XYZ file of N, CA and C in Angstrom:
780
model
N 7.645 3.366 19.932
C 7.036 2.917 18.683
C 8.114 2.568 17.674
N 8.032 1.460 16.865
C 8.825 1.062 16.313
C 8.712 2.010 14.639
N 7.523 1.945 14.454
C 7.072 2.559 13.050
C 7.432 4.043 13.373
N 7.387 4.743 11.766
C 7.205 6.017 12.042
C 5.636 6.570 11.314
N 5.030 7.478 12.695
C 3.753 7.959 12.061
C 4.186 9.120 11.405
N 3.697 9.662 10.660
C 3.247 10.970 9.651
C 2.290 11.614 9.794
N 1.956 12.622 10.363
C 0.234 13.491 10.055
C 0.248 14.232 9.455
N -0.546 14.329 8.634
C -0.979 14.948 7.651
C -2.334 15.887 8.038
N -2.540 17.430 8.244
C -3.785 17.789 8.988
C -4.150 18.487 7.850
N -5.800 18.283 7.348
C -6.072 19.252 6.788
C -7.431 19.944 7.514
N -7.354 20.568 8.549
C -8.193 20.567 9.319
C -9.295 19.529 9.457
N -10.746 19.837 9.159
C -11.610 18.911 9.321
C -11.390 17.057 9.284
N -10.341 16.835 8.853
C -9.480 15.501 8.845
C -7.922 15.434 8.308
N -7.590 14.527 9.467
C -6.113 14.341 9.686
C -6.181 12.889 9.539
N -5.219 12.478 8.393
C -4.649 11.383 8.043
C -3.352 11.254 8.377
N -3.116 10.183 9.078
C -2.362 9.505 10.210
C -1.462 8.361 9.523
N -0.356 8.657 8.541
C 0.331 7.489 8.138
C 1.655 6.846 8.366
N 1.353 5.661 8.883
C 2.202 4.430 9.628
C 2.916 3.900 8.627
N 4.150 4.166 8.761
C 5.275 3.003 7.943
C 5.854 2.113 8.887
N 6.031 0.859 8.329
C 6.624 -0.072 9.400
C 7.950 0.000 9.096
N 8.966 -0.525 10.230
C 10.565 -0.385 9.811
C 10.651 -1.501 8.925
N 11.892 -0.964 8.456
C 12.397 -1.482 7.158
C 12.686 -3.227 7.306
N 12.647 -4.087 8.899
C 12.400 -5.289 8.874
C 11.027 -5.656 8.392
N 10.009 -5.181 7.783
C 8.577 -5.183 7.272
C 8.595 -4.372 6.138
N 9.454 -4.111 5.271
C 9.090 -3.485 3.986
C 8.455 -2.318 3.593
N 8.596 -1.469 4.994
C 8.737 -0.051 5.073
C 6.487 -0.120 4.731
N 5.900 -1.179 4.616
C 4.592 -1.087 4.221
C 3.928 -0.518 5.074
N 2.559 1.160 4.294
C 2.178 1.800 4.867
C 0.955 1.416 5.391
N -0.010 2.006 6.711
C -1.500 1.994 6.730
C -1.433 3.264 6.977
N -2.383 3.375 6.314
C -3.046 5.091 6.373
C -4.164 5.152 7.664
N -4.200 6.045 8.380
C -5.503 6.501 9.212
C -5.940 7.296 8.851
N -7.085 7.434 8.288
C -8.316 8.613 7.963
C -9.028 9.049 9.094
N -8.875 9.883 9.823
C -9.341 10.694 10.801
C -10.361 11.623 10.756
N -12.136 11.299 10.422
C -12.871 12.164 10.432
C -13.472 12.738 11.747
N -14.034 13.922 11.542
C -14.589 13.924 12.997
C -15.489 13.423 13.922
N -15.691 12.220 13.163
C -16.554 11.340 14.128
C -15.925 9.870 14.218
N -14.906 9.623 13.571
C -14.427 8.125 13.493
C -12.771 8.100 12.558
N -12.268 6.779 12.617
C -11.031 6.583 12.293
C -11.334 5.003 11.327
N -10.925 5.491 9.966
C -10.889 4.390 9.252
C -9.659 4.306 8.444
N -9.127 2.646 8.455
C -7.818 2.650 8.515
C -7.736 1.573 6.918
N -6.526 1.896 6.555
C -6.590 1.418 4.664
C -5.068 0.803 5.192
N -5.438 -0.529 4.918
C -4.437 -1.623 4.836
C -3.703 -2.018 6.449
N -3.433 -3.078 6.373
C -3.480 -4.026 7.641
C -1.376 -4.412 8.222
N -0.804 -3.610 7.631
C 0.281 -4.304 8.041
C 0.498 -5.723 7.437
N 1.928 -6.386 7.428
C 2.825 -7.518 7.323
C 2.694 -8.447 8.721
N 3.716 -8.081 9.676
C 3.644 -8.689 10.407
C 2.748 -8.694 11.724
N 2.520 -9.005 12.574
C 1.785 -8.924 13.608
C 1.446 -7.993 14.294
N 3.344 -8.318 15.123
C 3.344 -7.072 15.989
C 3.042 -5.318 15.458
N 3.533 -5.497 13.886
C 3.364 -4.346 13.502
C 1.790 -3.388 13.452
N 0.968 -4.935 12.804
C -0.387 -4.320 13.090
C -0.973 -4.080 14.541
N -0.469 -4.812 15.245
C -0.992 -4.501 16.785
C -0.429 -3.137 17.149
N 0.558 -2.259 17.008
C 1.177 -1.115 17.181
C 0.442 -0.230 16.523
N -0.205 -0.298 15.043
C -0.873 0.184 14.477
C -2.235 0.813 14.896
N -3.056 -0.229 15.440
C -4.296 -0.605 16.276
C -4.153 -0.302 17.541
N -3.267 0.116 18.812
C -3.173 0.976 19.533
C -3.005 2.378 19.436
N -2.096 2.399 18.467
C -1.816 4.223 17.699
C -3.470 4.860 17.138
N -4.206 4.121 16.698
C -5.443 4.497 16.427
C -6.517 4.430 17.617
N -6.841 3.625 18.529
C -7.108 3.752 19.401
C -6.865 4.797 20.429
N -5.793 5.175 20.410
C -5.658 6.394 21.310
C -5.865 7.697 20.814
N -6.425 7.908 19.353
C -6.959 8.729 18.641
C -7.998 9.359 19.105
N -8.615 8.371 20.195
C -9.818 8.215 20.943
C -11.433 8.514 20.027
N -11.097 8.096 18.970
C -12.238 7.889 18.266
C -12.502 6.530 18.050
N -13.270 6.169 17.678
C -14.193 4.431 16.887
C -13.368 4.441 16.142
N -13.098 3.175 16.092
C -12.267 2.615 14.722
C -13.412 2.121 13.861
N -13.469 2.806 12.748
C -15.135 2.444 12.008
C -14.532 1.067 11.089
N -13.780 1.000 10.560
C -13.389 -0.464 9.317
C -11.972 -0.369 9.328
N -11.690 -1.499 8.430
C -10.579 -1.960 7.739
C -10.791 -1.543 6.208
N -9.686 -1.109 5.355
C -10.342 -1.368 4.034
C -9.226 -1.750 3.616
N -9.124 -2.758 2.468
C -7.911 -3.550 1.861
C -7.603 -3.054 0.716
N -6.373 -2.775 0.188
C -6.279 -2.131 -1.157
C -6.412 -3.159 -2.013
N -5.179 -3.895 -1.890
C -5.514 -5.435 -2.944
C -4.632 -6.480 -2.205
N -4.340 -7.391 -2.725
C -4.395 -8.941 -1.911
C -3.081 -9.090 -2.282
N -1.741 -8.081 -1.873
C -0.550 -8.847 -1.370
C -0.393 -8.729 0.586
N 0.074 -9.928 0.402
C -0.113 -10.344 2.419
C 0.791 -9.603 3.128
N 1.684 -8.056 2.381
C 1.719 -7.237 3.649
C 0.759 -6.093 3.523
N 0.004 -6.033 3.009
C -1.047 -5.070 3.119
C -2.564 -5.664 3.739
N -2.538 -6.938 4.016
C -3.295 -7.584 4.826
C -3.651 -8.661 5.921
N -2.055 -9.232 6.333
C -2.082 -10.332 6.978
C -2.306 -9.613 8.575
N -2.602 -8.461 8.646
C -2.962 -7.789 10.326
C -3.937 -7.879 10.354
N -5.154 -7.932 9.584
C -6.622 -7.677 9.502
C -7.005 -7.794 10.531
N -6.991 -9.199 11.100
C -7.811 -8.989 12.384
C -7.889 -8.960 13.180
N -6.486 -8.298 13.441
C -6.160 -7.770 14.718
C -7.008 -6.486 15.198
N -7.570 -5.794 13.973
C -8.248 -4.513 13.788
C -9.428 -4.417 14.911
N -10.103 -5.551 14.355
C -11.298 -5.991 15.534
C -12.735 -5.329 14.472
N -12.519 -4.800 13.220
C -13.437 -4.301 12.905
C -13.896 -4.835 11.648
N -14.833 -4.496 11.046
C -15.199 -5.251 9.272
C -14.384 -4.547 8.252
N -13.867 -5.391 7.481
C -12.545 -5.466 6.509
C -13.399 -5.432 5.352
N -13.078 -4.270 4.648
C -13.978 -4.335 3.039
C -12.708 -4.270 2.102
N -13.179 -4.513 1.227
C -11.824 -4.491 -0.279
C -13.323 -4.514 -1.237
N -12.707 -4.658 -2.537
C -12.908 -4.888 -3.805
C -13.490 -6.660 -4.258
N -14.563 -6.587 -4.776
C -14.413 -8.470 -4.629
C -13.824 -9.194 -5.581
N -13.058 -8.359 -6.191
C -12.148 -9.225 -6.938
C -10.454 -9.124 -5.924
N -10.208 -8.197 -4.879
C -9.150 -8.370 -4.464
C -9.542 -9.387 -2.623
N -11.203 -9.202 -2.681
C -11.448 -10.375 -1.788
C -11.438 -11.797 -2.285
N -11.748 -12.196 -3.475
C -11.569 -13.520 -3.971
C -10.050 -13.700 -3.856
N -9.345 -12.947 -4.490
C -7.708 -13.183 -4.807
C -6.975 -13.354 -3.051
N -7.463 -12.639 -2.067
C -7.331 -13.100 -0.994
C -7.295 -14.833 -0.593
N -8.888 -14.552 -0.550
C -9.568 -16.305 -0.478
C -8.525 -17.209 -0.952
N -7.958 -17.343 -2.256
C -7.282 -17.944 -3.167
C -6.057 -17.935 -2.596
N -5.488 -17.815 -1.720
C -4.445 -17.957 -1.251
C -4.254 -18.590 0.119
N -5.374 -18.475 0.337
C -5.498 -19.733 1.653
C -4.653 -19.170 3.004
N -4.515 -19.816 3.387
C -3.612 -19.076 5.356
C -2.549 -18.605 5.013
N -1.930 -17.626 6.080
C -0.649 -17.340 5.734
C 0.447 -17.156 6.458
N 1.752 -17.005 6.901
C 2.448 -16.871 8.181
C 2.792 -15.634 8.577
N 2.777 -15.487 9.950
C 3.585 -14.644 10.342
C 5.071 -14.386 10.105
N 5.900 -13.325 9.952
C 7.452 -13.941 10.486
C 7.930 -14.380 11.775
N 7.049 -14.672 12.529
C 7.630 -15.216 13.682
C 7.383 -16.829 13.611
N 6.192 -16.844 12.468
C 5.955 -18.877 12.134
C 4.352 -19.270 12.829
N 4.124 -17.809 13.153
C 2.195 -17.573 13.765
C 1.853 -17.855 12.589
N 1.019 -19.012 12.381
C -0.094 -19.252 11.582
C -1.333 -18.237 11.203
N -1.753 -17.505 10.025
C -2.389 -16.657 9.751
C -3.723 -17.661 9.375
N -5.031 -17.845 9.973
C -5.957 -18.832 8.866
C -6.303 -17.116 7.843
N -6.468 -17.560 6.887
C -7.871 -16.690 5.976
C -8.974 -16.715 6.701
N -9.399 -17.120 6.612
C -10.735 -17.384 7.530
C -10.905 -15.692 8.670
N -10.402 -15.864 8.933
C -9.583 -14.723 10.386
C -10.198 -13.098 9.863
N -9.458 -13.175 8.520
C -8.896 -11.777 7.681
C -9.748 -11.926 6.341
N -10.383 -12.436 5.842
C -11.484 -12.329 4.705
C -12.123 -10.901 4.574
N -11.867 -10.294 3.900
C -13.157 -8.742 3.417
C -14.519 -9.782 3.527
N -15.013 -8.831 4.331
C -17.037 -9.103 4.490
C -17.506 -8.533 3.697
N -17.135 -7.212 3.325
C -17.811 -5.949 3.202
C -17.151 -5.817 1.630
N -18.099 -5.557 0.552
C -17.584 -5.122 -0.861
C -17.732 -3.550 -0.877
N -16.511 -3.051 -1.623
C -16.114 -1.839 -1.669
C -16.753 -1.927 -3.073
N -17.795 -0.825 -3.325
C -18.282 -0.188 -4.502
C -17.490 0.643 -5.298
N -16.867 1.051 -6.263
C -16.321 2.140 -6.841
C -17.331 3.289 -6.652
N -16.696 4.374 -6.265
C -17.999 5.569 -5.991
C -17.362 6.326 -4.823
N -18.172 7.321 -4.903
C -17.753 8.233 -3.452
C -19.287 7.999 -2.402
N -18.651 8.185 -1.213
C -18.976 8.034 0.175
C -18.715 9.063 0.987
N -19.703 9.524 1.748
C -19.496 10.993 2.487
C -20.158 10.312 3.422
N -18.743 10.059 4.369
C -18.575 10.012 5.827
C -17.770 11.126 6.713
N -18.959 11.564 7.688
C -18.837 12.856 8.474
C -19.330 13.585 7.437
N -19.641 13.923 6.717
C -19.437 15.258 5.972
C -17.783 15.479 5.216
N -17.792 14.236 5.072
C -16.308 13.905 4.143
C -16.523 13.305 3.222
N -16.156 13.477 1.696
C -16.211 12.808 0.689
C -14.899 11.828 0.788
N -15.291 10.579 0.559
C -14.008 9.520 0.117
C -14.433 9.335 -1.194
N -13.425 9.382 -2.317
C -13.834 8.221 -3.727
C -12.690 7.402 -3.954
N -13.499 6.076 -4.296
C -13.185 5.131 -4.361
C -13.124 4.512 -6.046
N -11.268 4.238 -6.252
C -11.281 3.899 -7.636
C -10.581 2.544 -7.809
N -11.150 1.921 -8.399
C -10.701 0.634 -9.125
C -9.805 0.580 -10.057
N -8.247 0.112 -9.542
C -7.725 -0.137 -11.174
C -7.382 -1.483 -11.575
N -7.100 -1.703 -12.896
C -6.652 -2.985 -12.813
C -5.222 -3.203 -13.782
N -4.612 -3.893 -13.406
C -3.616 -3.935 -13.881
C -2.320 -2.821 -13.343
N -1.049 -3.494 -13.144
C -0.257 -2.180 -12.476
C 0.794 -3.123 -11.450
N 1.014 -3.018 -10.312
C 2.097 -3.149 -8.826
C 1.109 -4.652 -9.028
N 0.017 -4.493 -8.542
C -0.983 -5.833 -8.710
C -2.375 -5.950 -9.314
N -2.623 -7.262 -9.598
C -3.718 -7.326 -10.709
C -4.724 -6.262 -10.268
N -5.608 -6.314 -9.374
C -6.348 -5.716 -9.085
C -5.982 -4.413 -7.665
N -6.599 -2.785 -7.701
C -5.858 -2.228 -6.650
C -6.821 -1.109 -6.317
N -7.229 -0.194 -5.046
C -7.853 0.422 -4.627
C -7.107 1.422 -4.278
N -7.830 2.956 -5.201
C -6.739 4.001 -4.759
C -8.379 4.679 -4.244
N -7.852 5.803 -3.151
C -8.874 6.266 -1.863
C -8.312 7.795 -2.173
N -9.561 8.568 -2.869
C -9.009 9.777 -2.867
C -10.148 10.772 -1.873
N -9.786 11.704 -1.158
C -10.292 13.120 -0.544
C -10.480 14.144 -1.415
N -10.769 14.032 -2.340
C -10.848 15.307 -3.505
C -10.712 16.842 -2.846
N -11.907 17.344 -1.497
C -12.094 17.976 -0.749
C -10.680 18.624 -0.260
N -9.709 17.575 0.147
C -8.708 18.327 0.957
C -7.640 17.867 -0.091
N -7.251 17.515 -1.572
C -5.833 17.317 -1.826
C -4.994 16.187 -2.121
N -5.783 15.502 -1.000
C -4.997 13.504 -0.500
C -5.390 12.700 -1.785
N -4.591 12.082 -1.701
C -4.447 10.810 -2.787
C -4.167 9.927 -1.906
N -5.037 8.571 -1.575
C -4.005 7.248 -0.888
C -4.180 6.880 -2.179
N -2.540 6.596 -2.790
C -2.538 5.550 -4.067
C -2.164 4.139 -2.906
N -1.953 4.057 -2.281
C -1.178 2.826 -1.409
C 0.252 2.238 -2.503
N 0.054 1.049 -3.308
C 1.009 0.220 -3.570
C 1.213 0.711 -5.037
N 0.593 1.352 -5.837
C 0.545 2.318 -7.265
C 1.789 3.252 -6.835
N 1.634 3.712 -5.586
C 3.204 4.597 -5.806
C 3.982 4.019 -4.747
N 5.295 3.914 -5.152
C 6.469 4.079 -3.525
C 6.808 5.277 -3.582
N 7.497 5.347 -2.309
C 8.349 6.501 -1.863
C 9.907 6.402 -1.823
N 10.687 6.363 -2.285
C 12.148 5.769 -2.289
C 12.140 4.472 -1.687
N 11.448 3.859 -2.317
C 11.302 2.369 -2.071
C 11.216 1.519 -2.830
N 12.556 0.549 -3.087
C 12.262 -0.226 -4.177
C 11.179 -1.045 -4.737
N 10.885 -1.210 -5.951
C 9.278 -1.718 -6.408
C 9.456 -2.972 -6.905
N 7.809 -3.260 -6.105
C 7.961 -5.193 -6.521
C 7.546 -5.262 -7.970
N 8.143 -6.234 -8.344
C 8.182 -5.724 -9.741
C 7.209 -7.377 -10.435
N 6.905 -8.105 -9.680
C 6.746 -9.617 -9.400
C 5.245 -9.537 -10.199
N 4.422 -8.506 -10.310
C 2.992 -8.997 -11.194
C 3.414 -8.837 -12.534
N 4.506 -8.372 -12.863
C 5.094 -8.224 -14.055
C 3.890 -7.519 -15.217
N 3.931 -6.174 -14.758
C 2.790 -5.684 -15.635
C 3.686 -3.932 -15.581
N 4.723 -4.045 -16.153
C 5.377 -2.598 -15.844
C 3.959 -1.531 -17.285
N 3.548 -1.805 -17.889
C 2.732 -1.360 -19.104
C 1.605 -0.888 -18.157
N 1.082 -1.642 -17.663
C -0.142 -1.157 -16.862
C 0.164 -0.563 -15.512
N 1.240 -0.452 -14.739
C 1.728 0.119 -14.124
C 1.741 1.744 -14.375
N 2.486 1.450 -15.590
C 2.796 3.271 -16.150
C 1.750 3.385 -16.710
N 0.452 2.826 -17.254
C -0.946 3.655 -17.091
C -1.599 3.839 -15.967
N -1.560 3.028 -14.977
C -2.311 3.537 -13.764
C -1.461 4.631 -13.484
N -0.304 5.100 -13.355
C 0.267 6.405 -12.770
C 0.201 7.389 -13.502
N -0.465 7.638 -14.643
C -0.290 8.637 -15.210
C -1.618 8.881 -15.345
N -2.750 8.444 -15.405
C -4.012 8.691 -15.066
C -3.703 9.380 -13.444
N -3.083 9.006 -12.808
C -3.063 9.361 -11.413
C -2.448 10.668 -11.462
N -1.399 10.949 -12.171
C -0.896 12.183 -12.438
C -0.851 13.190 -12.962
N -2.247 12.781 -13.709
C -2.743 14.074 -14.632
C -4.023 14.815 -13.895
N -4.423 14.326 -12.552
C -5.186 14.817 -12.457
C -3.990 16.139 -11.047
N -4.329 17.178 -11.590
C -3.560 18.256 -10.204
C -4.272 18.145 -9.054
N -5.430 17.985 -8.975
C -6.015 18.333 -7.695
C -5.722 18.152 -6.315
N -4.505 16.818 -6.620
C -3.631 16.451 -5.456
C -2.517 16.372 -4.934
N -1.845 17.331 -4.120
C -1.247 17.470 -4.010
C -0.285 16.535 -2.727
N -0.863 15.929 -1.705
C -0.411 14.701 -0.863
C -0.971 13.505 -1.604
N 0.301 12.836 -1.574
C 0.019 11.414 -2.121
C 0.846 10.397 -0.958
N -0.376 9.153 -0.477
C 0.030 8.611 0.366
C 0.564 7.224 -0.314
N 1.758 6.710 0.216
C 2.183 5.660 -0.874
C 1.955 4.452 0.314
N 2.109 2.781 -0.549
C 1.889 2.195 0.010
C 3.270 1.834 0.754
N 4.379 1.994 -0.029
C 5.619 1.731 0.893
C 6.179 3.220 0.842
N 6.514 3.458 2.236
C 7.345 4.515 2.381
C 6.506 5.757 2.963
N 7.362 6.676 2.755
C 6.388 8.142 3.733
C 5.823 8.686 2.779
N 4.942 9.624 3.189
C 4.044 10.636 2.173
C 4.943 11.439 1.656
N 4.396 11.629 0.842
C 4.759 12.583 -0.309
C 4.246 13.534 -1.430
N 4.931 14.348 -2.044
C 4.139 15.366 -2.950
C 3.774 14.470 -4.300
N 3.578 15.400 -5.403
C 3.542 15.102 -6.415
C 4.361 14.882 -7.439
N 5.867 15.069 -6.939
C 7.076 14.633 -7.238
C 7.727 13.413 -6.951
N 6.466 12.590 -6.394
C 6.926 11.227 -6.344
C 6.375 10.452 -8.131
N 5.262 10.772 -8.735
C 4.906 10.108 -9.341
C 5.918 10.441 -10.458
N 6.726 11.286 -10.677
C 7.880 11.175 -11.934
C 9.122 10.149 -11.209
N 9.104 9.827 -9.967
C 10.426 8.764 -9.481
C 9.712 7.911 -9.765
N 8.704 7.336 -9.170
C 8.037 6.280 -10.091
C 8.112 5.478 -11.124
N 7.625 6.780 -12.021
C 8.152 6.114 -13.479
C 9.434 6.292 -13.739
N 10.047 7.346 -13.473
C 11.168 6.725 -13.423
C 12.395 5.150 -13.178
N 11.504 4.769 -12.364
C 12.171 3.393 -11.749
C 11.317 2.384 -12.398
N 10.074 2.479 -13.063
C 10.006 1.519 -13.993
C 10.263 1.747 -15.175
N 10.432 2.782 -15.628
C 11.206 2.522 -17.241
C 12.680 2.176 -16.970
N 13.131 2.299 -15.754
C 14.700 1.670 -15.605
C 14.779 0.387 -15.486
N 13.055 -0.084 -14.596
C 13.164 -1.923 -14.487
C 13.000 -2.247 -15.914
N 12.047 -1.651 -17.035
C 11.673 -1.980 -17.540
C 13.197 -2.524 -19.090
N 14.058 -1.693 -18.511
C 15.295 -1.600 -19.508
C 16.417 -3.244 -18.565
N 16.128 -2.551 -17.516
C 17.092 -3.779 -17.069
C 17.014 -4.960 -16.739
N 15.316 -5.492 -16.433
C 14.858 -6.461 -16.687
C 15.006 -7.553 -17.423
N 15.883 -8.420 -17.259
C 16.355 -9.951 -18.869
C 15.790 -10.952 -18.321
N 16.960 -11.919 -18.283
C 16.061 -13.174 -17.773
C 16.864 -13.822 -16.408
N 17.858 -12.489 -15.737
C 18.833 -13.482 -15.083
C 18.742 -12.232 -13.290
N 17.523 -13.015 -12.794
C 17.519 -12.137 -11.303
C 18.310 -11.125 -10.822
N 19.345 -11.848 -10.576
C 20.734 -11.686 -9.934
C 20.771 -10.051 -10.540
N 21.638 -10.478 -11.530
C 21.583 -9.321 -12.491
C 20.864 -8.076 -12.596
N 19.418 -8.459 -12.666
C 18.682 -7.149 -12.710
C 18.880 -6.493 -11.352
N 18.981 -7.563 -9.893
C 18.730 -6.982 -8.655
C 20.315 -6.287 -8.605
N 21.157 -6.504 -9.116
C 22.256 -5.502 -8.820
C 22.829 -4.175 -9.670
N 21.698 -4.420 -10.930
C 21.508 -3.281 -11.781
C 20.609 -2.451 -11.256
N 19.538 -2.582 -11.087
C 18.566 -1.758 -10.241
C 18.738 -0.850 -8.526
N 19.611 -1.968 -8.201
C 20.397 -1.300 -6.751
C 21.589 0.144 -6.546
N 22.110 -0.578 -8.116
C 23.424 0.373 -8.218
C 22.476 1.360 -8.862
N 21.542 1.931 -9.675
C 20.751 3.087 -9.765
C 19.906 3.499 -8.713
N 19.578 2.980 -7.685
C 18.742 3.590 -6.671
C 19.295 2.994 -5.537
N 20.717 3.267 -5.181
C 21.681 3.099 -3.950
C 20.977 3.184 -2.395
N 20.363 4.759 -2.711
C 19.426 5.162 -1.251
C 18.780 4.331 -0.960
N 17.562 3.765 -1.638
C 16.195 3.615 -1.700
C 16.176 2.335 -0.638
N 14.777 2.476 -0.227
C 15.031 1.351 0.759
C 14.351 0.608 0.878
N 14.298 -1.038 1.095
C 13.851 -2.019 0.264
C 14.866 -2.446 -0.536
N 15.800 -2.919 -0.376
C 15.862 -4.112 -1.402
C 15.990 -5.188 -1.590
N 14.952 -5.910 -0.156
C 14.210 -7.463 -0.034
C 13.149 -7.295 -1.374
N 12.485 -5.952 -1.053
C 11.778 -6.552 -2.171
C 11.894 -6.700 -3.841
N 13.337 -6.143 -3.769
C 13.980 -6.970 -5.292
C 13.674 -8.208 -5.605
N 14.478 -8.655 -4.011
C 14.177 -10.236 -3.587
C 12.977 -11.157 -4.074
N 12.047 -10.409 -3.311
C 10.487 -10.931 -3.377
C 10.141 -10.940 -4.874
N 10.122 -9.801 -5.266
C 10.001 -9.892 -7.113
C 10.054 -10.884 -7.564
N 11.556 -10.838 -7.391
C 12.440 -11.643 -8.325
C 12.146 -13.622 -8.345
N 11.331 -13.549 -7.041
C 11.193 -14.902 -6.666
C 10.094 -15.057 -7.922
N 9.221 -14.428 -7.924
C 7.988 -14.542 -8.816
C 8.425 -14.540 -10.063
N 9.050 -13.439 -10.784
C 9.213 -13.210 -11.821
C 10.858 -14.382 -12.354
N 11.315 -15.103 -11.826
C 12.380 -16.262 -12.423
C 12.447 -17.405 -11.533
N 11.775 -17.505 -10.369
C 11.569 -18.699 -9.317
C 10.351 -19.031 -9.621
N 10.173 -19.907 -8.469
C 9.040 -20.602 -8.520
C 7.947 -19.424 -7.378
N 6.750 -19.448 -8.516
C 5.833 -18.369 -7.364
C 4.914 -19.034 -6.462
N 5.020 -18.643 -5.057
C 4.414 -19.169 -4.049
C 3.380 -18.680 -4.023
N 2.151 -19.512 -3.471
C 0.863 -19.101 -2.966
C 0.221 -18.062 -2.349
């Protein structure tokens, strides 16, 4: 296996989280493991990665019950349908999908939309599957316009997905560091959770959400108008961290020209 899995057991369900190697941007899918089924939050970057993904769950030897999409950047969804199952999101992060039309693989595999579209609208609310509570929260504004954080209240878990990294540099490209540091601190005031699953990088405690902000009040200082610059100011403060294509990627948005 190229990725590394993570389990997380809290008896009655074990969440199963996949980071892809760092040629894919370290981007996570979570497996939710109830005792009757396996539902999986976010689709992988590249191909092969989601196909590795989608065997690792399969041999779980439970149903793969859905897909669910956090929000509409294309490494958290260009695997969709490889899944084989119905893909729900938010319908404002299914339109923002739509709106972007096909997309590529890195190998130059043509992605249609069409393929990977959410069917299924995700309600804000909780859902008790198995005898498991999921709730489901809407934020807006933050990493990206619109974003789906998946909490277990029951056992602890937080999936923030792309709201938190894990020593992983942050795309900084929706340019909303203000609403960023309100979605995380709503997220961090509540204790009840103590695993937080991020969208890039491995799980983690509750000592991720002070690195967090941490690293955006540092983008938020070193941020001007000259890429280059910020990406080698931001590097030389977080040397470890890993990711730093997606300085890259940011940076394309936030002083290049932004692609589709």
């Amino acid at each position: 296996m190229h990725g590394i899995v993570t389990i997380i057991d809290k008896g009655p369900v074990r969440v199963h989280s996949y980071m892809a190697p760092d040629d894919s941007l370290n981007v996570t899918t979570q497996l939710i493991e109830t005792p009757g089924r396996v539902i999986a939050v976010d689709a992988q970057f590249a191909l092969a990665y989601a196909d590795e993904v989608v065997a690792y769950a399969r041999s779980l030897g439970k149903p793969l019950d859905r897909l669910v999409i956090s929000h509409a950047h294309p490494d958290h969804f260009h695997g969709a349908a490889r899944f084989g199952v119905p893909v729900h999101a938010l319908a404002s992060v299914r339109d923002q999908i739509a709106a972007q039309g096909d997309g590529q693989d890195p190998t130059g595999t043509v992605i249609p939309v069409a393929d990977l579209l959410p069917t299924r609208v995700v309600t804000p609310g909780t859902e008790v599957v198995d005898g498991v509570t999921l709730e489901f929260v809407a934020v807006a504004g933050g990493e990206a316009p619109d974003e789906l954080v998946i909490k277990l209240p029951e056992y602890g878990v937080l999936i923030a997905q792309d709201l938190v990294y894990h020593r992983t540099h942050l795309f900084m490209g929706n340019n909303d560091i203000t609403g960023w540091q309100r979605a995380l601190d709503r997220l961090a005031a509540d204790p009840a959770y103590d695993t937080v699953l991020p969208g890039h990088g491995l799980p983690a405690g509750r000592e991720v959400f002070a690195d967090v902000a941490r690293y955006l009040a540092d983008a938020r200082e070193l941020l001007g108008d000259d890429g280059e610059a910020y990406k080698k100011a931001i590097l030389a403060r977080y040397p470890d961290w890993r990711g730093p294509f997606l300085v890259d990627i940011g940076n394309q948005y936030l002083f290049g020209t932004r692609a589709g």
